[in-house]
CSV table of C-alpha atoms in Angstrom, one decimal:
chain,number,residue,atom,x,y,z
A,179,PHE,CA,0.9,9.1,-25.8
A,180,PRO,CA,1.0,5.6,-27.4
A,181,ILE,CA,0.1,3.4,-24.5
A,182,TYR,CA,1.5,0.3,-26.2
A,183,TYR,CA,4.9,1.8,-26.3
A,184,HIS,CA,4.7,3.0,-22.7
A,185,LEU,CA,3.6,-0.4,-21.5
A,186,GLN,CA,6.3,-2.3,-23.4
A,187,ALA,CA,9.0,0.2,-22.4
A,188,ALA,CA,8.1,0.8,-18.8
A,189,VAL,CA,10.9,1.2,-16.3
A,190,THR,CA,10.2,0.2,-12.7
A,191,GLU,CA,12.0,0.8,-9.4
A,192,ILE,CA,11.0,-0.2,-5.9
A,193,VAL,CA,10.9,3.1,-4.0
A,194,PHE,CA,10.0,2.1,-0.5
A,195,VAL,CA,9.3,-1.2,1.2
A,196,PHE,CA,7.3,-1.4,4.4
A,197,SER,CA,7.6,-4.3,6.8
A,198,LEU,CA,4.8,-4.2,9.4
A,199,PRO,CA,1.0,-4.7,9.0
A,200,ALA,CA,0.6,-1.1,10.2
A,201,ASP,CA,2.7,0.0,7.2
A,202,ILE,CA,0.3,-1.2,4.6
A,203,ILE,CA,-0.3,1.7,2.2
A,204,SER,CA,-3.8,3.1,2.3
A,205,THR,CA,-3.5,6.1,-0.1
A,206,VAL,CA,-1.2,7.6,-2.7
A,207,GLU,CA,-1.3,11.1,-4.1
A,208,PHE,CA,0.9,13.3,-6.4
A,209,ASN,CA,1.0,17.0,-5.7
A,210,HIS,CA,-0.1,19.4,-8.5
A,211,THR,CA,3.3,19.6,-10.1
A,212,GLY,CA,4.2,16.0,-9.7
A,213,GLU,CA,7.5,16.8,-7.9
A,214,LEU,CA,6.2,15.4,-4.6
A,215,LEU,CA,4.4,12.1,-3.9
A,216,ALA,CA,2.7,11.4,-0.6
A,217,THR,CA,1.6,8.1,0.8
A,218,GLY,CA,-0.4,7.3,3.9
A,219,ASP,CA,-0.5,4.0,5.7
A,220,LYS,CA,-2.5,2.1,8.3
A,221,GLY,CA,-0.2,3.3,11.1
A,222,GLY,CA,-1.2,6.9,10.6
A,223,ARG,CA,2.1,7.9,9.0
A,224,VAL,CA,2.6,10.1,6.0
A,225,VAL,CA,5.7,9.6,3.8
A,226,ILE,CA,6.5,12.2,1.2
A,227,PHE,CA,8.9,11.5,-1.7
A,228,GLN,CA,10.6,14.1,-3.7
A,229,ARG,CA,11.6,13.7,-7.3
A,230,GLU,CA,15.3,13.8,-8.2
A,231,GLN,CA,16.5,16.7,-10.3
A,232,GLU,CA,17.6,15.8,-13.8
A,233,SER,CA,21.3,15.4,-14.1
A,234,LYS,CA,23.4,15.3,-17.2
A,235,ASN,CA,25.9,13.0,-15.5
A,236,GLN,CA,23.2,10.5,-14.4
A,237,PRO,CA,20.3,10.7,-17.0
A,238,HIS,CA,19.1,7.3,-15.8
A,239,ARG,CA,18.0,8.8,-12.6
A,240,ARG,CA,15.3,10.9,-14.3
A,241,GLY,CA,12.1,10.6,-12.4
A,242,GLU,CA,13.4,8.7,-9.4
A,243,TYR,CA,11.8,9.7,-6.1
A,244,ASN,CA,13.5,9.6,-2.7
A,245,VAL,CA,12.2,10.1,0.8
A,246,TYR,CA,11.7,13.8,1.5
A,247,SER,CA,9.8,13.8,4.8
A,248,THR,CA,8.1,11.4,7.2
A,249,PHE,CA,5.8,12.3,10.0
A,250,GLN,CA,3.0,10.9,12.2
A,251,SER,CA,-0.2,12.4,11.0
A,252,HIS,CA,-2.8,10.6,13.2
A,253,GLU,CA,-2.7,8.6,16.4
A,254,PRO,CA,-5.1,5.9,17.6
A,255,GLU,CA,-7.9,7.3,19.8
A,256,PHE,CA,-10.9,6.0,21.8
A,257,ASP,CA,-14.3,7.6,22.0
A,258,TYR,CA,-15.4,6.8,25.5
A,259,LEU,CA,-19.0,8.2,25.0
A,260,LYS,CA,-19.6,5.7,22.2
A,261,SER,CA,-17.1,3.0,23.3
A,262,LEU,CA,-15.6,3.3,19.8
A,263,GLU,CA,-11.9,2.8,18.9
A,264,ILE,CA,-10.8,5.2,16.2
A,265,GLU,CA,-8.0,3.8,14.0
A,266,GLU,CA,-5.1,6.0,13.0
A,267,LYS,CA,-5.2,4.7,9.3
A,268,ILE,CA,-4.9,7.5,6.7
A,269,ASN,CA,-7.9,7.3,4.4
A,270,LYS,CA,-7.1,10.1,2.0
A,271,ILE,CA,-4.5,12.7,1.3
A,272,ARG,CA,-5.1,15.8,-0.8
A,273,TRP,CA,-2.5,18.4,-1.8
A,274,LEU,CA,-3.1,22.1,-1.9
A,275,PRO,CA,-1.4,24.1,-4.7
A,276,GLN,CA,1.9,25.6,-3.6
A,277,GLN,CA,1.6,29.3,-2.9
A,278,ASN,CA,5.0,29.9,-1.3
A,279,ALA,CA,8.1,28.0,-0.3
A,280,ALA,CA,6.0,25.7,1.9
A,281,TYR,CA,3.8,22.8,1.0
A,282,PHE,CA,0.3,22.2,2.4
A,283,LEU,CA,-1.7,19.0,2.4
A,284,LEU,CA,-4.9,17.5,4.0
A,285,SER,CA,-4.9,14.1,5.6
A,286,THR,CA,-7.8,12.3,7.2
A,287,ASN,CA,-8.5,9.2,9.2
A,288,ASP,CA,-12.0,8.0,10.0
A,289,LYS,CA,-12.9,11.0,12.1
A,290,THR,CA,-10.4,13.8,11.9
A,291,VAL,CA,-9.1,15.9,9.1
A,292,LYS,CA,-5.7,17.7,9.6
A,293,LEU,CA,-4.1,20.5,7.5
A,294,TRP,CA,-0.3,20.1,7.5
A,295,LYS,CA,2.5,22.5,6.5
A,296,VAL,CA,5.7,21.0,5.2
A,297,SER,CA,8.6,23.4,5.1
A,298,GLU,CA,12.4,23.4,4.8
A,299,ARG,CA,14.9,25.1,7.1
A,300,ASP,CA,18.6,25.3,6.3
A,301,LYS,CA,19.6,28.2,8.6
A,302,ARG,CA,19.5,28.7,12.3
A,303,PRO,CA,19.6,31.9,14.4
A,304,GLU,CA,22.6,32.4,16.7
A,305,GLY,CA,23.6,35.2,19.0
A,306,TYR,CA,20.6,35.6,21.3
A,307,ASN,CA,20.9,38.1,24.1
A,308,LEU,CA,18.8,36.3,26.6
A,309,LYS,CA,19.9,32.8,25.8
A,310,ASP,CA,23.3,31.1,25.8
A,311,GLU,CA,24.5,28.7,23.0
A,312,ASP,CA,22.7,25.8,24.7
A,313,GLY,CA,19.3,27.6,24.8
A,314,ARG,CA,19.3,28.2,28.6
A,315,LEU,CA,18.1,31.6,29.8
A,316,ARG,CA,20.9,33.9,30.9
A,317,ASP,CA,20.9,36.1,34.0
A,318,PRO,CA,19.8,39.6,32.8
A,319,SER,CA,22.2,41.2,35.3
A,320,MET,CA,25.1,39.6,33.5
A,321,ILE,CA,24.2,41.0,30.1
A,322,THR,CA,26.4,44.0,29.5
A,323,VAL,CA,26.5,44.1,25.6
A,324,LEU,CA,23.6,43.8,23.2
A,325,ARG,CA,24.2,41.5,20.3
A,326,VAL,CA,22.5,41.3,16.9
A,327,PRO,CA,21.3,37.7,16.1
A,328,VAL,CA,22.6,36.3,12.9
A,329,LEU,CA,21.5,33.3,10.7
A,330,ARG,CA,24.1,30.5,10.3
A,331,PRO,CA,23.9,27.7,7.6
A,332,MET,CA,22.8,24.3,8.8
A,333,ASP,CA,21.9,20.9,7.3
A,334,LEU,CA,18.7,21.0,5.5
A,335,MET,CA,15.8,20.1,7.8
A,336,VAL,CA,12.2,19.3,6.6
A,337,GLU,CA,9.6,20.1,9.2
A,338,ALA,CA,5.9,19.0,9.2
A,339,THR,CA,3.6,21.0,11.5
A,340,PRO,CA,-0.2,20.7,11.9
A,341,ARG,CA,-1.8,24.1,11.1
A,342,ARG,CA,-5.5,23.1,11.5
A,343,VAL,CA,-7.4,20.2,13.0
A,344,PHE,CA,-11.0,19.6,11.9
A,345,ALA,CA,-12.7,17.2,14.2
A,346,ASN,CA,-16.1,16.1,15.8
A,347,ALA,CA,-18.2,16.6,12.7
A,348,HIS,CA,-18.7,13.1,11.4
A,349,THR,CA,-20.7,10.3,13.0
A,350,TYR,CA,-19.6,7.7,10.4
A,351,HIS,CA,-16.2,7.0,8.9
A,352,ILE,CA,-14.7,9.7,6.6
A,353,ASN,CA,-13.9,8.1,3.2
A,354,SER,CA,-13.3,11.2,1.1
A,355,ILE,CA,-11.9,14.7,1.1
A,356,SER,CA,-11.9,17.2,-1.8
A,357,VAL,CA,-10.5,20.7,-2.1
A,358,ASN,CA,-12.6,23.4,-3.8
A,359,SER,CA,-11.1,25.3,-6.7
A,360,ASP,CA,-11.1,28.5,-4.6
A,361,TYR,CA,-8.7,26.8,-2.2
A,362,GLU,CA,-10.5,28.4,0.7
A,363,THR,CA,-13.0,25.6,1.4
A,364,TYR,CA,-13.0,21.8,1.1
A,365,MET,CA,-15.5,19.0,1.7
A,366,SER,CA,-15.3,15.8,3.7
A,367,ALA,CA,-17.7,12.9,3.2
A,368,ASP,CA,-18.7,9.9,5.2
A,369,ASP,CA,-21.3,7.2,4.5
A,370,LEU,CA,-24.2,9.5,5.2
A,371,ARG,CA,-23.1,13.1,5.1
A,372,ILE,CA,-21.0,15.7,3.2
A,373,ASN,CA,-19.6,18.6,5.3
A,374,LEU,CA,-18.3,21.8,3.8
A,375,TRP,CA,-15.4,23.4,5.7
A,376,ASN,CA,-13.5,26.7,5.6
A,377,PHE,CA,-9.8,26.3,6.1
A,378,GLU,CA,-9.8,29.1,8.7
A,379,ILE,CA,-12.7,27.7,10.8
A,380,THR,CA,-12.1,24.5,12.6
A,381,ASN,CA,-15.0,24.4,15.1
A,382,GLN,CA,-18.0,24.3,12.7
A,383,SER,CA,-18.9,23.1,9.2
A,384,PHE,CA,-21.9,23.2,6.9
A,385,SER,CA,-23.7,20.0,6.1
A,386,ILE,CA,-24.7,20.1,2.4
A,387,LEU,CA,-26.0,16.6,2.0
A,388,TRP,CA,-27.6,14.2,4.5
A,389,ARG,CA,-29.1,10.7,4.6
A,390,VAL,CA,-27.6,9.4,1.4
A,391,TRP,CA,-24.9,6.9,0.7
A,392,LEU,CA,-21.7,8.6,-0.2
A,393,TRP,CA,-18.6,7.5,-1.9
A,394,ARG,CA,-15.2,8.9,-2.8
A,395,ARG,CA,-13.9,12.0,-4.0
A,396,PRO,CA,-14.9,14.7,-6.4
A,397,TRP,CA,-16.0,18.2,-5.7
A,398,GLY,CA,-19.5,18.2,-6.9
A,399,PRO,CA,-20.4,16.1,-5.0
A,400,VAL,CA,-20.8,12.6,-6.5
A,401,ARG,CA,-22.4,9.8,-4.7
A,402,SER,CA,-23.9,6.4,-5.3
A,403,SER,CA,-27.4,5.4,-4.4
A,404,PRO,CA,-28.4,4.2,-0.9
A,405,ARG,CA,-28.5,0.6,-2.0
A,406,GLY,CA,-25.0,0.8,-3.5
A,407,SER,CA,-26.2,0.4,-7.1
A,408,SER,CA,-24.5,1.8,-10.2
A,409,ARG,CA,-26.3,5.1,-9.9
A,410,LEU,CA,-24.5,8.4,-9.7
A,411,MET,CA,-25.9,11.6,-8.5
A,412,LEU,CA,-23.9,14.8,-9.3
A,413,GLY,CA,-24.9,17.7,-7.2
A,414,VAL,CA,-24.9,20.8,-9.3
A,415,VAL,CA,-26.5,23.1,-6.7
A,416,LEU,CA,-28.0,22.3,-3.4
A,417,SER,CA,-31.5,22.2,-4.8
A,418,SER,CA,-30.9,20.0,-7.9
A,419,CYS,CA,-28.8,17.1,-9.1
A,420,THR,CA,-28.1,15.1,-12.2
A,421,VAL,CA,-28.6,11.3,-12.0
A,422,PHE,CA,-26.4,9.0,-14.1
A,423,GLU,CA,-27.6,5.4,-14.2
A,424,GLU,CA,-27.3,2.5,-16.5
A,425,PRO,CA,-30.4,0.2,-16.5
A,426,GLU,CA,-29.5,-3.4,-15.5
A,427,ASP,CA,-30.3,-6.3,-17.7
A,428,PRO,CA,-32.8,-8.5,-15.8
A,429,SER,CA,-31.4,-11.6,-17.4
A,430,ASN,CA,-28.0,-11.0,-15.8
A,431,ARG,CA,-29.3,-10.3,-12.3
A,432,SER,CA,-27.9,-12.5,-9.5
A,433,PHE,CA,-27.3,-12.5,-5.8
A,434,PHE,CA,-24.1,-10.5,-6.3
A,435,SER,CA,-25.5,-7.9,-8.7
A,436,GLU,CA,-25.9,-5.0,-6.2
A,437,ILE,CA,-22.5,-5.8,-4.6
A,438,ILE,CA,-20.5,-5.9,-7.8
A,439,SER,CA,-22.2,-2.8,-9.2
A,440,SER,CA,-21.5,-0.7,-6.2
A,441,ILE,CA,-19.3,2.2,-7.1
A,442,SER,CA,-16.0,2.3,-5.2
A,443,ASP,CA,-14.3,5.3,-6.8
A,444,VAL,CA,-15.3,8.3,-8.9
A,445,LYS,CA,-12.9,10.7,-10.7
A,446,PHE,CA,-13.6,13.8,-12.9
A,447,SER,CA,-11.5,14.0,-16.0
A,448,HIS,CA,-9.0,16.9,-16.2
A,449,SER,CA,-11.0,18.5,-18.9
A,450,GLY,CA,-14.1,18.4,-16.7
A,451,ARG,CA,-16.3,16.8,-19.4
A,452,TYR,CA,-16.2,13.2,-18.2
A,453,ILE,CA,-16.7,11.2,-15.1
A,454,MET,CA,-14.9,7.8,-14.5
A,455,THR,CA,-16.4,5.3,-12.1
A,456,ARG,CA,-15.0,2.0,-10.9
A,457,ASP,CA,-17.2,-0.9,-9.7
A,458,TYR,CA,-16.0,-4.3,-8.8
A,459,LEU,CA,-15.6,-5.7,-12.3
A,460,THR,CA,-15.5,-2.7,-14.7
A,461,VAL,CA,-14.4,0.9,-15.3
A,462,LYS,CA,-17.0,3.1,-16.9
A,463,VAL,CA,-16.6,6.6,-18.5
A,464,TRP,CA,-19.7,8.9,-18.5
A,465,ASP,CA,-20.2,12.0,-20.5
A,466,LEU,CA,-21.8,14.8,-18.4
A,467,ASN,CA,-24.2,15.5,-21.3
A,468,MET,CA,-25.5,11.9,-21.4
A,469,GLU,CA,-27.1,10.4,-18.3
A,470,ASN,CA,-28.7,7.2,-19.4
A,471,ARG,CA,-25.6,5.1,-20.1
A,472,PRO,CA,-21.8,5.3,-20.0
A,473,ILE,CA,-20.0,6.0,-23.3
A,474,GLU,CA,-17.2,3.6,-22.5
A,475,THR,CA,-17.1,0.4,-20.5
A,476,TYR,CA,-13.8,-1.5,-19.7
A,477,GLN,CA,-13.7,-5.0,-18.2
A,478,VAL,CA,-11.0,-5.1,-15.6
A,479,HIS,CA,-11.1,-8.8,-14.5
A,480,ASP,CA,-14.2,-10.3,-16.1
A,481,TYR,CA,-12.6,-13.8,-15.5
A,482,LEU,CA,-13.6,-13.4,-11.8
A,483,ARG,CA,-17.3,-13.8,-12.5
A,484,SER,CA,-16.9,-17.5,-11.9
A,485,LYS,CA,-15.2,-16.8,-8.6
A,486,LEU,CA,-17.8,-14.5,-7.0
A,487,CYS,CA,-18.9,-17.1,-4.4
A,488,SER,CA,-15.4,-17.6,-3.0
A,489,LEU,CA,-14.7,-13.9,-3.2
A,490,TYR,CA,-17.9,-13.2,-1.2
A,491,GLU,CA,-16.8,-15.8,1.4
A,492,ASN,CA,-13.4,-14.2,1.9
A,493,ASP,CA,-14.8,-10.6,1.8
A,494,CYS,CA,-12.7,-9.7,-1.2
A,495,ILE,CA,-15.9,-8.8,-3.1
A,496,PHE,CA,-16.1,-5.7,-0.9
A,497,ASP,CA,-12.6,-4.4,-1.9
A,498,LYS,CA,-12.7,-0.8,-3.0
A,499,PHE,CA,-10.5,-0.3,-6.1
A,500,GLU,CA,-9.5,3.1,-7.2
A,501,CYS,CA,-9.1,4.4,-10.8
A,502,VAL,CA,-7.1,7.3,-12.2
A,503,TRP,CA,-6.7,9.2,-15.5
A,504,ASN,CA,-3.4,10.1,-17.1
A,505,GLY,CA,-2.7,13.8,-17.6
A,506,SER,CA,-4.4,14.0,-21.1
A,507,ASP,CA,-7.4,11.8,-20.1
A,508,SER,CA,-6.5,9.4,-22.9
A,509,VAL,CA,-5.5,6.5,-20.7
A,510,ILE,CA,-7.2,4.9,-17.6
A,511,MET,CA,-5.5,2.8,-14.9
A,512,THR,CA,-6.9,0.7,-12.1
A,513,GLY,CA,-5.9,-2.2,-9.9
A,514,SER,CA,-6.7,-5.8,-9.6
A,515,TYR,CA,-5.6,-9.0,-7.7
A,516,ASN,CA,-2.3,-10.9,-7.7
A,517,ASN,CA,-0.6,-7.4,-7.8
A,518,PHE,CA,-1.9,-6.9,-11.3
A,519,PHE,CA,-2.9,-3.5,-12.5
A,520,ARG,CA,-4.7,-2.6,-15.8
A,521,MET,CA,-4.3,0.2,-18.4
A,522,PHE,CA,-6.8,1.1,-21.1
A,523,ASP,CA,-6.1,3.3,-24.0
A,524,ARG,CA,-9.3,5.2,-24.9
A,525,ASN,CA,-8.1,6.1,-28.4
A,526,THR,CA,-6.8,2.7,-29.6
A,527,LYS,CA,-8.9,0.6,-27.3
A,528,ARG,CA,-5.8,-1.4,-26.4
A,529,ASP,CA,-5.4,-2.7,-22.9
A,530,VAL,CA,-2.7,-4.5,-21.0
A,531,THR,CA,-2.1,-6.2,-17.6
A,532,LEU,CA,1.1,-5.5,-15.7
A,533,GLU,CA,2.4,-6.8,-12.5
A,534,ALA,CA,3.9,-4.9,-9.6
A,535,SER,CA,6.0,-7.4,-7.6
A,536,ARG,CA,9.5,-7.5,-6.2
A,537,GLU,CA,10.1,-10.9,-8.0
A,538,ASN,CA,9.2,-9.7,-11.5
A,539,SER,CA,10.0,-6.0,-11.3
A,540,LYS,CA,13.7,-5.3,-10.8
A,541,PRO,CA,15.0,-1.7,-10.9
A,542,ARG,CA,15.2,-0.4,-14.5
A,543,ALA,CA,13.9,-3.6,-15.9
A,544,ILE,CA,11.4,-3.7,-18.8
A,545,LEU,CA,7.9,-4.8,-17.7
A,546,LYS,CA,6.3,-7.7,-19.5
A,547,PRO,CA,2.5,-7.9,-20.0
A,548,ARG,CA,0.7,-10.6,-18.1
A,549,LYS,CA,-2.2,-12.7,-19.2
A,550,VAL,CA,-4.8,-14.7,-17.2
A,551,CYS,CA,-5.9,-18.1,-18.5
A,552,VAL,CA,-9.6,-18.9,-17.7
A,553,GLY,CA,-9.7,-22.5,-18.9
A,554,GLY,CA,-8.3,-25.0,-21.3
A,555,LYS,CA,-4.7,-25.2,-22.3
A,556,ARG,CA,-2.5,-22.7,-20.5
A,557,ARG,CA,0.5,-21.1,-22.4
A,558,LYS,CA,3.9,-20.7,-20.9
A,559,ASP,CA,3.5,-16.9,-20.2
A,560,GLU,CA,0.0,-17.2,-18.8
A,561,ILE,CA,-1.3,-17.6,-15.3
A,562,SER,CA,-4.3,-19.6,-14.4
A,563,VAL,CA,-7.3,-17.8,-12.8
A,564,ASP,CA,-7.2,-20.5,-10.1
A,565,SER,CA,-3.6,-19.5,-9.2
A,566,LEU,CA,-4.4,-15.9,-8.5
A,567,ASP,CA,-3.4,-14.6,-5.0
A,568,PHE,CA,-6.4,-12.6,-3.7
A,569,SER,CA,-4.4,-11.4,-0.7
A,570,LYS,CA,-2.2,-9.4,-3.1
A,571,LYS,CA,-4.2,-6.5,-4.4
A,572,ILE,CA,-3.6,-3.1,-5.8
A,573,LEU,CA,-6.3,-0.8,-4.5
A,574,HIS,CA,-4.4,2.6,-4.7
A,575,THR,CA,-2.7,4.2,-7.7
A,576,ALA,CA,-1.7,7.7,-8.8
A,577,TRP,CA,-0.6,9.2,-12.1
A,578,HIS,CA,1.8,12.1,-12.5
A,579,PRO,CA,-0.3,15.2,-13.6
A,580,SER,CA,1.8,15.8,-16.8
A,581,GLU,CA,4.2,13.0,-17.4
A,582,ASN,CA,4.1,9.2,-17.9
A,583,ILE,CA,5.0,8.4,-14.3
A,584,ILE,CA,2.7,6.3,-12.1
A,585,ALA,CA,2.8,5.2,-8.5
A,586,VAL,CA,1.4,1.8,-7.5
A,587,ALA,CA,0.8,0.7,-4.0
A,588,ALA,CA,0.9,-3.1,-3.8
A,589,THR,CA,-0.1,-3.8,-0.1
A,590,ASN,CA,3.0,-2.7,1.7
A,591,ASN,CA,5.3,-1.9,-1.3
A,592,LEU,CA,5.4,1.3,-3.3
A,593,TYR,CA,6.5,1.2,-6.9
A,594,ILE,CA,7.3,3.9,-9.4
A,595,PHE,CA,6.8,3.2,-13.1
A,596,GLN,CA,8.0,5.5,-15.9
A,597,ASP,CA,8.8,5.6,-19.6
A,598,LYS,CA,11.9,3.9,-20.7
A,599,VAL,CA,15.0,6.2,-20.6
A,600,ASN,CA,16.9,6.1,-23.8
């Protein structure tokens, strides 16, 4: 799709606004159809949004998402043997393809992965023989007539129930989970290990990689090197791997080189031919058939090179930005500071900066591109690099699997952006 049209004609709505520090959004994920959108927060809560059905009477409501279900996925824990406090923060959510009327998803904090079933109930049984209408047990001696229980309509109720709990298999913090294409197994990864799980077995897992530095997501697995450089290793089978690495220019090496080249997110393209990686300053696209260099490199916020010292002092340089593809792999999206997020059209090589903020993004208002001024004279519609707010950052984004709808988590606000509705 023409990215320039999409960016100039984007429609935004604030879907959900959180208010407490524990409500800061830590992950965002569409399901496989895009009808549901799940978010996890630092308080261990999962909020699921459901897309409104298209209505002829209200065509402007196309694509709007409303709260469908909210449940507490994880609670804070304390490991007394290691004197370690385990936070309830949701690190990742992964949906399983829908097989029946219920939905299933995986959620994980630092130590424990849980499989949740989300189902609807709009009928309740009545007419029990051994219970009265209030649910109390009846005296069997008083039962003289047998009744046939019947189902009565009731208000729709959405229930979330934990079906499996996978725990006690990771020494370090879990930072990634990925579901296999057979939907019978999945992987969980921490800083030093990848574990392979079967959905039916909760008390044991198989370690398929050990003593390497792991990052993010894809089934493969993909990891960065132990020193955090821009090296990727794609495990094809357990006995071999493919290494993707771009040689560093010695003339550009500095104190921050290893930090800013550390890979914070990896995503396979939908076609399976490409890998996208995000480091601190750039997004790179790699062809699986070419390992010595990326085929595309996009500068996300190159104007921050002059600010690396201050970013190191306030720890922002260690922020882990994510990146996502659109459904056709033609557009790339990733986040930045000051509530900015960037889009890159791979075909036209156009790019744009947009802002997700409550002040500049009113419901059904047209988004305007933003520009950052590095030095010299600043135009009216530009913002100076010295005025950027590094406490406002977009780390987590998601793209609808088939439509031009995106979800952007700006700290404790969730935004939905979509094409302009004619």
